[in-house]
N, CA, C and O atoms as a Maestro MAE file, in Angstrom:
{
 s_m_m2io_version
 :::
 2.0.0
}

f_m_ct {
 s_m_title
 :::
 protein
 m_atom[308] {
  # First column is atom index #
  i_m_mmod_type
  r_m_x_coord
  r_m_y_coord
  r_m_z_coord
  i_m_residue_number
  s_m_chain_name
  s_m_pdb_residue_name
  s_m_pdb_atom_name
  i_m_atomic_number
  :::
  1 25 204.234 19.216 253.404 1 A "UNK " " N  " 7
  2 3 204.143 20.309 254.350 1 A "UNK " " CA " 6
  3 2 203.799 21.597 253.586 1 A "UNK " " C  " 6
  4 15 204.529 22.211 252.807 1 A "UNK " " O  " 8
  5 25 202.618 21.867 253.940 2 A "UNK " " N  " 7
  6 3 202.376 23.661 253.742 2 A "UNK " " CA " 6
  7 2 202.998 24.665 254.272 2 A "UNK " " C  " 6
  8 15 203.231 24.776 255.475 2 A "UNK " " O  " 8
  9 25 203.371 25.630 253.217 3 A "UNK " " N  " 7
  10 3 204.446 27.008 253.768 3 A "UNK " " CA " 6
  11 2 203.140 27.873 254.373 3 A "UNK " " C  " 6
  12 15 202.118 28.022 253.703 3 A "UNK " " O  " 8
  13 25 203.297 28.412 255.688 4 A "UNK " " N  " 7
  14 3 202.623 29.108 256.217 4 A "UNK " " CA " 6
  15 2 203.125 30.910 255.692 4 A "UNK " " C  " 6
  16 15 204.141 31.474 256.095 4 A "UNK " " O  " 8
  17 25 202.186 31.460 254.810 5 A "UNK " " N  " 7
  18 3 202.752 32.295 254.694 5 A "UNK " " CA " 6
  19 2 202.343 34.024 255.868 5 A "UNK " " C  " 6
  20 15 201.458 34.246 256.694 5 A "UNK " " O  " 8
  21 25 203.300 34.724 255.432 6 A "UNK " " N  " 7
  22 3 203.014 35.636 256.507 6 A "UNK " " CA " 6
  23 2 203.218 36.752 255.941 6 A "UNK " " C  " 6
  24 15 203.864 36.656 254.898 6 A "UNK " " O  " 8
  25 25 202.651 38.639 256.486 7 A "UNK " " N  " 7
  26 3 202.332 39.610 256.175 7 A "UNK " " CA " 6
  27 2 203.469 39.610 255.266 7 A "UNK " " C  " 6
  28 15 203.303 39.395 254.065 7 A "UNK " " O  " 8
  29 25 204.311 39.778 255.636 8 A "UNK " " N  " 7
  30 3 205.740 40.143 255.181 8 A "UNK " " CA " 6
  31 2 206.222 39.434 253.497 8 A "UNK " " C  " 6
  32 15 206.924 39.943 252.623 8 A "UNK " " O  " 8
  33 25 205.357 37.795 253.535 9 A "UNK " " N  " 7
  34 3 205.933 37.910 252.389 9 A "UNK " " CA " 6
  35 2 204.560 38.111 251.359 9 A "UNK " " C  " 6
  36 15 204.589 37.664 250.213 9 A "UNK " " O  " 8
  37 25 203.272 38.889 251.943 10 A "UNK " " N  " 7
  38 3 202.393 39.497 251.360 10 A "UNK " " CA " 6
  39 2 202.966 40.337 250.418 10 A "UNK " " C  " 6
  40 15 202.912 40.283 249.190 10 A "UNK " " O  " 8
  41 25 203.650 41.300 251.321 11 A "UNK " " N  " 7
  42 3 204.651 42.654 250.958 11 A "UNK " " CA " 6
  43 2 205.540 42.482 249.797 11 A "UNK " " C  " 6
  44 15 205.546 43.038 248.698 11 A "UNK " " O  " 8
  45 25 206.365 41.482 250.368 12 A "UNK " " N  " 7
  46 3 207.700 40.634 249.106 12 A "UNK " " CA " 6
  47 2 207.033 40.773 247.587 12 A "UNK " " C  " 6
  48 15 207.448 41.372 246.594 12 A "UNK " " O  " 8
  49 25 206.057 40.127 247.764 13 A "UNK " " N  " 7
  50 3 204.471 39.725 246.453 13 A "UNK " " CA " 6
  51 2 204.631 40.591 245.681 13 A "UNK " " C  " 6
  52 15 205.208 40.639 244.595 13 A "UNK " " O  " 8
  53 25 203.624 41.935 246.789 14 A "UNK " " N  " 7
  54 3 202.849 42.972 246.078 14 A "UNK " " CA " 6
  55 2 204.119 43.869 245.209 14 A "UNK " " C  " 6
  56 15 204.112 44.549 244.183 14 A "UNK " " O  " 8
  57 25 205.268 43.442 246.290 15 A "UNK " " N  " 7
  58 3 206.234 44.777 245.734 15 A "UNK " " CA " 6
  59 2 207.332 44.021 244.943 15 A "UNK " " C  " 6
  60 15 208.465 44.500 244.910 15 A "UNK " " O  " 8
  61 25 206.961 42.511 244.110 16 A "UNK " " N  " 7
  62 3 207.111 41.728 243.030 16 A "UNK " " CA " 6
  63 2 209.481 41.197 243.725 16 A "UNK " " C  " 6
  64 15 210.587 41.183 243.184 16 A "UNK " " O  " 8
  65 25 209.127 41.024 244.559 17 A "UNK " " N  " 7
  66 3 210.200 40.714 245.202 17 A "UNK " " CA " 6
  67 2 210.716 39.004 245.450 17 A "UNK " " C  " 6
  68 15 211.879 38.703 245.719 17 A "UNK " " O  " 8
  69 25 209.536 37.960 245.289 18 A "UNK " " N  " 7
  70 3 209.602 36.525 245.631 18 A "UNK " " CA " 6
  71 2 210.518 35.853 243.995 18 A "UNK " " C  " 6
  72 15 210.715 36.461 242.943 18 A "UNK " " O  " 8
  73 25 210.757 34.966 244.231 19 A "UNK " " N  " 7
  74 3 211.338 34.124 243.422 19 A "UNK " " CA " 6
  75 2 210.140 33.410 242.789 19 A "UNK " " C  " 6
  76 15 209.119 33.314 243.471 19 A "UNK " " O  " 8
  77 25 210.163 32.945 241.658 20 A "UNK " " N  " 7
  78 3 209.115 32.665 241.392 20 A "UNK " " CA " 6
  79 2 208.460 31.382 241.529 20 A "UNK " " C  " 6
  80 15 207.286 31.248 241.184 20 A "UNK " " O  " 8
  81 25 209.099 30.486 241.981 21 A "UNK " " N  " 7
  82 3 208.432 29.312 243.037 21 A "UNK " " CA " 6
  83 2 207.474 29.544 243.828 21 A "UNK " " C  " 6
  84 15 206.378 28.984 243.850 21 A "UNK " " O  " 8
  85 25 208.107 30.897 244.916 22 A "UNK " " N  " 7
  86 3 207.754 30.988 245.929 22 A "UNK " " CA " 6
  87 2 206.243 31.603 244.977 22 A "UNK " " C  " 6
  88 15 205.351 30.802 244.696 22 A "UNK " " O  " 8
  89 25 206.177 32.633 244.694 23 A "UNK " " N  " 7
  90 3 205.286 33.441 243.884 23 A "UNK " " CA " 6
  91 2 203.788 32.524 243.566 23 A "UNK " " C  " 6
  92 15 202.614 32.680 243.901 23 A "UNK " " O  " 8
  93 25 204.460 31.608 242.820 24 A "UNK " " N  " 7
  94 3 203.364 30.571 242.447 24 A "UNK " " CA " 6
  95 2 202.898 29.643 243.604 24 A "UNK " " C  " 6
  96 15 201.812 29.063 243.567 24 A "UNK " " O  " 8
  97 25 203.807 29.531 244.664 25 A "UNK " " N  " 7
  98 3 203.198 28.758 246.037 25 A "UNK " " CA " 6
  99 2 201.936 29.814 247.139 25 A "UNK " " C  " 6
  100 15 201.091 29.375 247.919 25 A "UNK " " O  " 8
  101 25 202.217 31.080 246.840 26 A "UNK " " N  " 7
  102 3 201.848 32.202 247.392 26 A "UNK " " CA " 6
  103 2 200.360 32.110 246.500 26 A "UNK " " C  " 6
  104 15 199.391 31.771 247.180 26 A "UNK " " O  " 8
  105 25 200.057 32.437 244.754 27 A "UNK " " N  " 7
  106 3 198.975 32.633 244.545 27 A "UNK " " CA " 6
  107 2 198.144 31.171 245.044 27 A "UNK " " C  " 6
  108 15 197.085 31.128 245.669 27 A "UNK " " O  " 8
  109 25 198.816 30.229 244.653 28 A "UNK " " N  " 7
  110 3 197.786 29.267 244.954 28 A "UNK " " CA " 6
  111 2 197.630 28.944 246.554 28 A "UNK " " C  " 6
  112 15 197.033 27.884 246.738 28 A "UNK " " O  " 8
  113 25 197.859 29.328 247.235 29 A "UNK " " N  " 7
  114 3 197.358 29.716 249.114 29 A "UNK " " CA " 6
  115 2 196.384 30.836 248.763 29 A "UNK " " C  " 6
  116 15 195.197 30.697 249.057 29 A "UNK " " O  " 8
  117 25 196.936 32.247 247.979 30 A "UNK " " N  " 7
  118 3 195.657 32.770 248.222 30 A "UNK " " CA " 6
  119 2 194.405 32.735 247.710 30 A "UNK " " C  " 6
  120 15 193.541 33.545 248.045 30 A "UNK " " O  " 8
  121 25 194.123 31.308 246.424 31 A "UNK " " N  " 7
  122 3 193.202 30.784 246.030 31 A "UNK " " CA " 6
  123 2 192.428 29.813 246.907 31 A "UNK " " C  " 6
  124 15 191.241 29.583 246.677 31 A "UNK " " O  " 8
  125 25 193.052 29.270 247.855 32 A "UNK " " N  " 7
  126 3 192.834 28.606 248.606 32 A "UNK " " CA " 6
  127 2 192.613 29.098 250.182 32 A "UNK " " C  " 6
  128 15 192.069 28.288 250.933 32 A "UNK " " O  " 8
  129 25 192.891 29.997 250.552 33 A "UNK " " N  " 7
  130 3 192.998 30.757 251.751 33 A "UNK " " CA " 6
  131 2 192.241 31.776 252.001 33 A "UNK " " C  " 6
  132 15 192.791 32.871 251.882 33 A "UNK " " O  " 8
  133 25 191.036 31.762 252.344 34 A "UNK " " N  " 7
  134 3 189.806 33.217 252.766 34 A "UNK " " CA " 6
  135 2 190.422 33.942 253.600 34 A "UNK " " C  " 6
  136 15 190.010 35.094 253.731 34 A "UNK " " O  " 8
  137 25 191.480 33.532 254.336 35 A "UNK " " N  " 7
  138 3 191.618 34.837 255.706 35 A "UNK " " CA " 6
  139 2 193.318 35.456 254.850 35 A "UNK " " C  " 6
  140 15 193.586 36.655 254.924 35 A "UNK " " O  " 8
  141 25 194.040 34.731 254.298 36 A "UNK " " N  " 7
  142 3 195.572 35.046 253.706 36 A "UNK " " CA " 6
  143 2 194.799 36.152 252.433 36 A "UNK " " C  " 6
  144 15 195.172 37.258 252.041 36 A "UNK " " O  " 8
  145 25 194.071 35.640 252.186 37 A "UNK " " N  " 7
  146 3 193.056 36.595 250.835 37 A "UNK " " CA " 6
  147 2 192.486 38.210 251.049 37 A "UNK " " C  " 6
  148 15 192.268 39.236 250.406 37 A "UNK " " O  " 8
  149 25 192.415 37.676 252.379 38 A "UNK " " N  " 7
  150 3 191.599 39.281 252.892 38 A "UNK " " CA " 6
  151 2 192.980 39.722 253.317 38 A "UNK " " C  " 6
  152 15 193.391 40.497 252.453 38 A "UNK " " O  " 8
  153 25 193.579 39.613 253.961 39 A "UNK " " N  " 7
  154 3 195.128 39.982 254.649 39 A "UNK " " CA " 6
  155 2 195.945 40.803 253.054 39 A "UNK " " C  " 6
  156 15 196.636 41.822 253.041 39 A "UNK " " O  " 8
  157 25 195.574 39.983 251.941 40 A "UNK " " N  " 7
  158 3 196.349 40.242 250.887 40 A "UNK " " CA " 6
  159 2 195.734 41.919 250.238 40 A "UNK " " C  " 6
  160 15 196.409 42.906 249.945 40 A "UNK " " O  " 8
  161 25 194.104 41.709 250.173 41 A "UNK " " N  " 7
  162 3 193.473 42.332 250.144 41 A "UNK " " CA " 6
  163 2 193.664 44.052 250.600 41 A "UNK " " C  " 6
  164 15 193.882 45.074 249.950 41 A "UNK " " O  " 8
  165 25 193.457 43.755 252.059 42 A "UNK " " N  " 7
  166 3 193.909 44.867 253.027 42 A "UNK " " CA " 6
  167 2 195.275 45.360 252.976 42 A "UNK " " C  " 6
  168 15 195.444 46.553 253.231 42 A "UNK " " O  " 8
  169 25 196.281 44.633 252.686 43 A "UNK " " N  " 7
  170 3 197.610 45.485 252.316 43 A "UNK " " CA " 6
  171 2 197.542 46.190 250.873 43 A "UNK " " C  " 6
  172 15 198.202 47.162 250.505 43 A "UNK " " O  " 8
  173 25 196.664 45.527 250.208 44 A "UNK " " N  " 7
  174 3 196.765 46.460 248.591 44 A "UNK " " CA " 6
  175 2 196.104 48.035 249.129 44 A "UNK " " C  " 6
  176 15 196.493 49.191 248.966 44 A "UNK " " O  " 8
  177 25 195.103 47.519 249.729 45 A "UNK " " N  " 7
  178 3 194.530 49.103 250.154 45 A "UNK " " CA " 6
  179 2 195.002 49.840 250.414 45 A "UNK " " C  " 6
  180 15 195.104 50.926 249.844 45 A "UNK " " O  " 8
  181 25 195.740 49.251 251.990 46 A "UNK " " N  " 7
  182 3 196.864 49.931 252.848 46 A "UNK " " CA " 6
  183 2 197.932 50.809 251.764 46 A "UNK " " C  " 6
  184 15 197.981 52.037 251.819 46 A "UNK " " O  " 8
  185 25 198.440 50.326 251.169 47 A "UNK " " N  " 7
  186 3 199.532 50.702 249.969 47 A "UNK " " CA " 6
  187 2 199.032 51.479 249.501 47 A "UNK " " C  " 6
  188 15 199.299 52.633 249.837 47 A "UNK " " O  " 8
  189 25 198.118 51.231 248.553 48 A "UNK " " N  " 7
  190 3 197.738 52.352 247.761 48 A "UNK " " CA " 6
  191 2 196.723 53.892 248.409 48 A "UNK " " C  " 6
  192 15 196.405 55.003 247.985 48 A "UNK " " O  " 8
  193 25 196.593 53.336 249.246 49 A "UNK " " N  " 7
  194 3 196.197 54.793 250.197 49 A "UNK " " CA " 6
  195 2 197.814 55.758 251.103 49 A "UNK " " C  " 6
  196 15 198.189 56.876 251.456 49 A "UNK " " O  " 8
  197 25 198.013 55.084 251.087 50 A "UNK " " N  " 7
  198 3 199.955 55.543 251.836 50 A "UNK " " CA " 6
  199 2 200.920 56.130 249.942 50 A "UNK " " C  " 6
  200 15 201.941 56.818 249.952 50 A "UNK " " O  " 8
  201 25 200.453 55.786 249.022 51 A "UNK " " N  " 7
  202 3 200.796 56.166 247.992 51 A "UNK " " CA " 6
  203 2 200.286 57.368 247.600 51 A "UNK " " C  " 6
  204 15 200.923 58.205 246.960 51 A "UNK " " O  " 8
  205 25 198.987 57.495 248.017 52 A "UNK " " N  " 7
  206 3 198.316 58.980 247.525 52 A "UNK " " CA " 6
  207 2 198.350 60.244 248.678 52 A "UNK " " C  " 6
  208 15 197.834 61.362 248.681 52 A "UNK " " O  " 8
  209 25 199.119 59.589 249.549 53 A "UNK " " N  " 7
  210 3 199.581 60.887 250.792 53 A "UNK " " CA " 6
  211 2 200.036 61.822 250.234 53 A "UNK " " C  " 6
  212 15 201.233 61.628 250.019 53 A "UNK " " O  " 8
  213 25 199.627 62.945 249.810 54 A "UNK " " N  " 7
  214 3 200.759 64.016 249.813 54 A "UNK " " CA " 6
  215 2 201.733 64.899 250.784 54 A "UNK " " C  " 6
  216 15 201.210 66.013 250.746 54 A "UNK " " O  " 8
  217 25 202.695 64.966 251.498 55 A "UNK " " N  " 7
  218 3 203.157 65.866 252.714 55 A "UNK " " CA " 6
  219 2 203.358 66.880 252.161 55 A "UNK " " C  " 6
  220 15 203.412 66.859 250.931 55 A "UNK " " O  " 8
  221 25 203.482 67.743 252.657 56 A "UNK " " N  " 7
  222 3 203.839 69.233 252.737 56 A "UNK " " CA " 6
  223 2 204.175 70.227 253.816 56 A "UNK " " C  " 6
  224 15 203.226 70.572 254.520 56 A "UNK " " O  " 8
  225 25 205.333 70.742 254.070 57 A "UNK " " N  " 7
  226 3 205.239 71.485 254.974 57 A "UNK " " CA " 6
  227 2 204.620 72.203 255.571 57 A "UNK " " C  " 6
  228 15 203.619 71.496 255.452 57 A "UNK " " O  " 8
  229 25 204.157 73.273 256.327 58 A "UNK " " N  " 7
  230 3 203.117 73.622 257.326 58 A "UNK " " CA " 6
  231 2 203.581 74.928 256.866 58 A "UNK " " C  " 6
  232 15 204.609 74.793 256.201 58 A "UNK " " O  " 8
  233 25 203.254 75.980 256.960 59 A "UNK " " N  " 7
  234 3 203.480 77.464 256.139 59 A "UNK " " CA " 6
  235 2 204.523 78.362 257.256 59 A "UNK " " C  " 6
  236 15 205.188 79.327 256.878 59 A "UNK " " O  " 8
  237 25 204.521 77.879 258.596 60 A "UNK " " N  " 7
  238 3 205.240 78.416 259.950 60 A "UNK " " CA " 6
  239 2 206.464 77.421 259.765 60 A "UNK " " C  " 6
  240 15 207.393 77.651 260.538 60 A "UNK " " O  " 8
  241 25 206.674 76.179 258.739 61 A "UNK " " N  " 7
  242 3 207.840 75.502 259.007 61 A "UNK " " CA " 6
  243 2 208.526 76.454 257.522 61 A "UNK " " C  " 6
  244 15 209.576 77.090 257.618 61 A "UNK " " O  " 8
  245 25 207.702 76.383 256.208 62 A "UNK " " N  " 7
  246 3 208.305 77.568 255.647 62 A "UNK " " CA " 6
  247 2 208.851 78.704 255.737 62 A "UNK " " C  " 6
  248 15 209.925 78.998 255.214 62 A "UNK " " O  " 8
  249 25 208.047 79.553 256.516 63 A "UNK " " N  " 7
  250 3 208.574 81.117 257.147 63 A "UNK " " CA " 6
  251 2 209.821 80.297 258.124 63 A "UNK " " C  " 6
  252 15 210.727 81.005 258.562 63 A "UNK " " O  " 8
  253 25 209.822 79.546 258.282 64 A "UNK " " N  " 7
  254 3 211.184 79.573 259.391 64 A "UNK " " CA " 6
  255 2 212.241 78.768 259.103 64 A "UNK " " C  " 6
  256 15 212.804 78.358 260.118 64 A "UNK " " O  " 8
  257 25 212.599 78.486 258.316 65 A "UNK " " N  " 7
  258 3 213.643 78.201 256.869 65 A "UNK " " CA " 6
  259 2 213.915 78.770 255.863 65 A "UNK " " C  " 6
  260 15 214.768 78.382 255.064 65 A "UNK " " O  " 8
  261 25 212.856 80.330 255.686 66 A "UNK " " N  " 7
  262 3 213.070 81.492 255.022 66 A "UNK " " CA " 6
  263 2 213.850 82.216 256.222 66 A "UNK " " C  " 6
  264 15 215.016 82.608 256.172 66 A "UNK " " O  " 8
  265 25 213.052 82.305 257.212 67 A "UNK " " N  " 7
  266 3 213.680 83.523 258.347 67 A "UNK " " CA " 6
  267 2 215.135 83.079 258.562 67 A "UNK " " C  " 6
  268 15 215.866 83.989 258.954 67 A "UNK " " O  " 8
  269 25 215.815 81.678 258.362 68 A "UNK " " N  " 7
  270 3 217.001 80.870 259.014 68 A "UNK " " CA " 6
  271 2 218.031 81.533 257.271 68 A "UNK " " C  " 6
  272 15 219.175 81.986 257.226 68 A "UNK " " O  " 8
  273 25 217.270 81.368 256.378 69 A "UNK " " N  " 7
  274 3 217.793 81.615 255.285 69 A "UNK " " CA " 6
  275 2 218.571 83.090 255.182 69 A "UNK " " C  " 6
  276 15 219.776 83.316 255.075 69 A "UNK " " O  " 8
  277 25 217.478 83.980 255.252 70 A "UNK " " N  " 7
  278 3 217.600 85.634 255.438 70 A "UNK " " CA " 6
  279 2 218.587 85.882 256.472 70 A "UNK " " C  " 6
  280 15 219.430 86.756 256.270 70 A "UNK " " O  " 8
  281 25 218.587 85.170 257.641 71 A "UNK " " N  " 7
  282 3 219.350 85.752 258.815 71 A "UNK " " CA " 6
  283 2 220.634 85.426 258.568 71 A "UNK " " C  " 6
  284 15 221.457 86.065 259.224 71 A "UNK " " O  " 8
  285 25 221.018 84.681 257.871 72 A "UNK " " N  " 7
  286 3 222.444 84.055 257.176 72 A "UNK " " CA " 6
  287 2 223.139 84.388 256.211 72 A "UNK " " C  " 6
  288 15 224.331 84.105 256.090 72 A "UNK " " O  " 8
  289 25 222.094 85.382 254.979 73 A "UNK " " N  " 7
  290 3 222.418 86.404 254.528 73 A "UNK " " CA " 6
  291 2 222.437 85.291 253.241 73 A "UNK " " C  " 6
  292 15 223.553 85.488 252.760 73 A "UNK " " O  " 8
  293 25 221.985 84.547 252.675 74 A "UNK " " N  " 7
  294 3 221.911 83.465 251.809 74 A "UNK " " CA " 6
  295 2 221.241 84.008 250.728 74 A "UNK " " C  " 6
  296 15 220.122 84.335 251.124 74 A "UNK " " O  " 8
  297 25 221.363 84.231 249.701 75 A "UNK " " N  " 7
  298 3 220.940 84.663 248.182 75 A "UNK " " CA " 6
  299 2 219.636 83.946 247.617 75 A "UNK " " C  " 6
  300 15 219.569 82.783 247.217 75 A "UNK " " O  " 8
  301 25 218.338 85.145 247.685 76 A "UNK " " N  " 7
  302 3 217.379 84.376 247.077 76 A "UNK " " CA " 6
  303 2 217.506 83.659 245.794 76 A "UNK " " C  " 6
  304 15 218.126 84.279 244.929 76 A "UNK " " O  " 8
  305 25 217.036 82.436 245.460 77 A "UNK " " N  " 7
  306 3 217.388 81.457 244.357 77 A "UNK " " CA " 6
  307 2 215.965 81.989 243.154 77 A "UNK " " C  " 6
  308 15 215.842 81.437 242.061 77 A "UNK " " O  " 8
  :::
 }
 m_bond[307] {
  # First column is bond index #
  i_m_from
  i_m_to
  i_m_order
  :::
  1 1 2 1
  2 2 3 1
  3 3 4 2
  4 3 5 1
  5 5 6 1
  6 6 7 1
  7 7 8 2
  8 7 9 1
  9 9 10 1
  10 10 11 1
  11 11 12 2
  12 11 13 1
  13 13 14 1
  14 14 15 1
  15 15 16 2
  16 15 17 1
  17 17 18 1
  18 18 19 1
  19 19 20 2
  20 19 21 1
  21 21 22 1
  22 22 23 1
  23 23 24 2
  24 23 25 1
  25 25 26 1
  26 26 27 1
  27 27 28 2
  28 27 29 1
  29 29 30 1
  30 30 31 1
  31 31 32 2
  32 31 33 1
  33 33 34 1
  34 34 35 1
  35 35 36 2
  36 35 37 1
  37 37 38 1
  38 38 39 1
  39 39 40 2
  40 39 41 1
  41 41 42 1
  42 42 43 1
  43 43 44 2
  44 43 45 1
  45 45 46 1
  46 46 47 1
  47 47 48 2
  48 47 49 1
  49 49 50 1
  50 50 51 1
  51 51 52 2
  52 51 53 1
  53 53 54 1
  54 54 55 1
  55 55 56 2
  56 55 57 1
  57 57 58 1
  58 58 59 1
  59 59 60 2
  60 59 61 1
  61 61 62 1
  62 62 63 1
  63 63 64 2
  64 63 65 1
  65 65 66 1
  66 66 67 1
  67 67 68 2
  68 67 69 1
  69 69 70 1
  70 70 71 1
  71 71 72 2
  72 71 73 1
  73 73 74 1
  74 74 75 1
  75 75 76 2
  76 75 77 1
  77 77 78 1
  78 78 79 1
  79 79 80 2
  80 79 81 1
  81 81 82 1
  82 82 83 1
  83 83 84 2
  84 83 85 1
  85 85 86 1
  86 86 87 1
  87 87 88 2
  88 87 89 1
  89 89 90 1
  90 90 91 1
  91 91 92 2
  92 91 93 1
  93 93 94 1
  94 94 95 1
  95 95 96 2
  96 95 97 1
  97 97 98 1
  98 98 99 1
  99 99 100 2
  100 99 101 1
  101 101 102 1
  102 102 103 1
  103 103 104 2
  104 103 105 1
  105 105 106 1
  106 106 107 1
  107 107 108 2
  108 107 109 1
  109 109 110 1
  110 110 111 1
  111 111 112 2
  112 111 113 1
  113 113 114 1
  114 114 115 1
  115 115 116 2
  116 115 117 1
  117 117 118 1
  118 118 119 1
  119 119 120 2
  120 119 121 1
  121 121 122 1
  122 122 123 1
  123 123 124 2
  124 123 125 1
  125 125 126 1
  126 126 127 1
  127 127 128 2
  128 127 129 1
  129 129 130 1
  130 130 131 1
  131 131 132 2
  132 131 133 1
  133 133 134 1
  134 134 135 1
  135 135 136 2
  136 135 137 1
  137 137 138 1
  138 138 139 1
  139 139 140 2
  140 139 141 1
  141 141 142 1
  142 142 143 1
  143 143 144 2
  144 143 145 1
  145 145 146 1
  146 146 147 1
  147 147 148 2
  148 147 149 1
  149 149 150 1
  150 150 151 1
  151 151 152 2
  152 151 153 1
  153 153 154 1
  154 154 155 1
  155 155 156 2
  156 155 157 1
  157 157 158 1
  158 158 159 1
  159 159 160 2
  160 159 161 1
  161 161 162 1
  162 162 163 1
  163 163 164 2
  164 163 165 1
  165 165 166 1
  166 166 167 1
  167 167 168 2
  168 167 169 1
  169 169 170 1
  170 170 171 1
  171 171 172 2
  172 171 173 1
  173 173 174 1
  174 174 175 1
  175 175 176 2
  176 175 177 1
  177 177 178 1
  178 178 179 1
  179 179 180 2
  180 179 181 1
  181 181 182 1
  182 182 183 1
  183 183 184 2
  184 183 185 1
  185 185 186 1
  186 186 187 1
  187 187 188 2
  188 187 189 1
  189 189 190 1
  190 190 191 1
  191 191 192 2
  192 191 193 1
  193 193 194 1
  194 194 195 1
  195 195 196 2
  196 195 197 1
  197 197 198 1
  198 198 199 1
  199 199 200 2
  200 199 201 1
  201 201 202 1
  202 202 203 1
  203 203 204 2
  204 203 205 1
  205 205 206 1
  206 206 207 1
  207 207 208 2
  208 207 209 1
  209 209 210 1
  210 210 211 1
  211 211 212 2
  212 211 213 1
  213 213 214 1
  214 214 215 1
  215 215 216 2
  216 215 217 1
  217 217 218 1
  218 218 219 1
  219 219 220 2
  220 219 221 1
  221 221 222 1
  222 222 223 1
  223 223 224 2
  224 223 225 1
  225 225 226 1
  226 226 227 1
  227 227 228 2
  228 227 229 1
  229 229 230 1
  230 230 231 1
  231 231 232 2
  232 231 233 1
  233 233 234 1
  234 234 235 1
  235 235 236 2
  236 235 237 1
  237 237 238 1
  238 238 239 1
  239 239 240 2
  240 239 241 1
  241 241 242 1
  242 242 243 1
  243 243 244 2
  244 243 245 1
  245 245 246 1
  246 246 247 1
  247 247 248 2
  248 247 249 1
  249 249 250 1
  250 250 251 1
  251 251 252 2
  252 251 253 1
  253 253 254 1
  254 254 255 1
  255 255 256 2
  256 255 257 1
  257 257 258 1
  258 258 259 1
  259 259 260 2
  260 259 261 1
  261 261 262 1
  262 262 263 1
  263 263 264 2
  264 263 265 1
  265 265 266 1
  266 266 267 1
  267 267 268 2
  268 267 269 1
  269 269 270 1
  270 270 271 1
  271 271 272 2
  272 271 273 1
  273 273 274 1
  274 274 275 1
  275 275 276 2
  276 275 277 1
  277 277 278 1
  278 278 279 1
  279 279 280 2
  280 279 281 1
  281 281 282 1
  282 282 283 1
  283 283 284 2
  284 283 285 1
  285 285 286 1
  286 286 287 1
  287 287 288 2
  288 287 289 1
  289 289 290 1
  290 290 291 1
  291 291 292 2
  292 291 293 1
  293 293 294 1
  294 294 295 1
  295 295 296 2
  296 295 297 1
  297 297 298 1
  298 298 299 1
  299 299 300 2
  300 299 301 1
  301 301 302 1
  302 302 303 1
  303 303 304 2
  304 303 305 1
  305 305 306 1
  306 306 307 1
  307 307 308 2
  :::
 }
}
């Protein structure tokens, strides 16, 4: 019986989480598997584009955690 594998333990993989049975049952499906390959594929992307996000607050969420600061009488740092 073949382990059907799924997104999730794509994830397990990439983010070096499987046991290493499983690990070695996983590369050789995705040697063997064109559509588990592209799936594997598309989450590396996914990842590493969600890695280079930078957030930052918005300059009106700044002024208004300064203004909350000041009105409280809180000591510039």
């Amino acid at each position: 019986m073949t382990k059907q594998f799924t997104q999730n333990d794509l994830i397990r993989y990439i983010y070096q989480e499987m046991k290493e049975v499983e690990k070695e049952l996983l590369v050789q499906a995705l040697h063997s598997d064109d559509s588990l390959m592209e799936e594997y594929i598309e989450l590396l992307s996914t990842i590493e584009q969600v890695d280079q996000i930078q957030l930052q607050p918005s300059a009106s969420v700044v002024n208004a955690i300064k203004d909350m600061a000041h009105s409280t009488g809180l000591q510039r740092v």
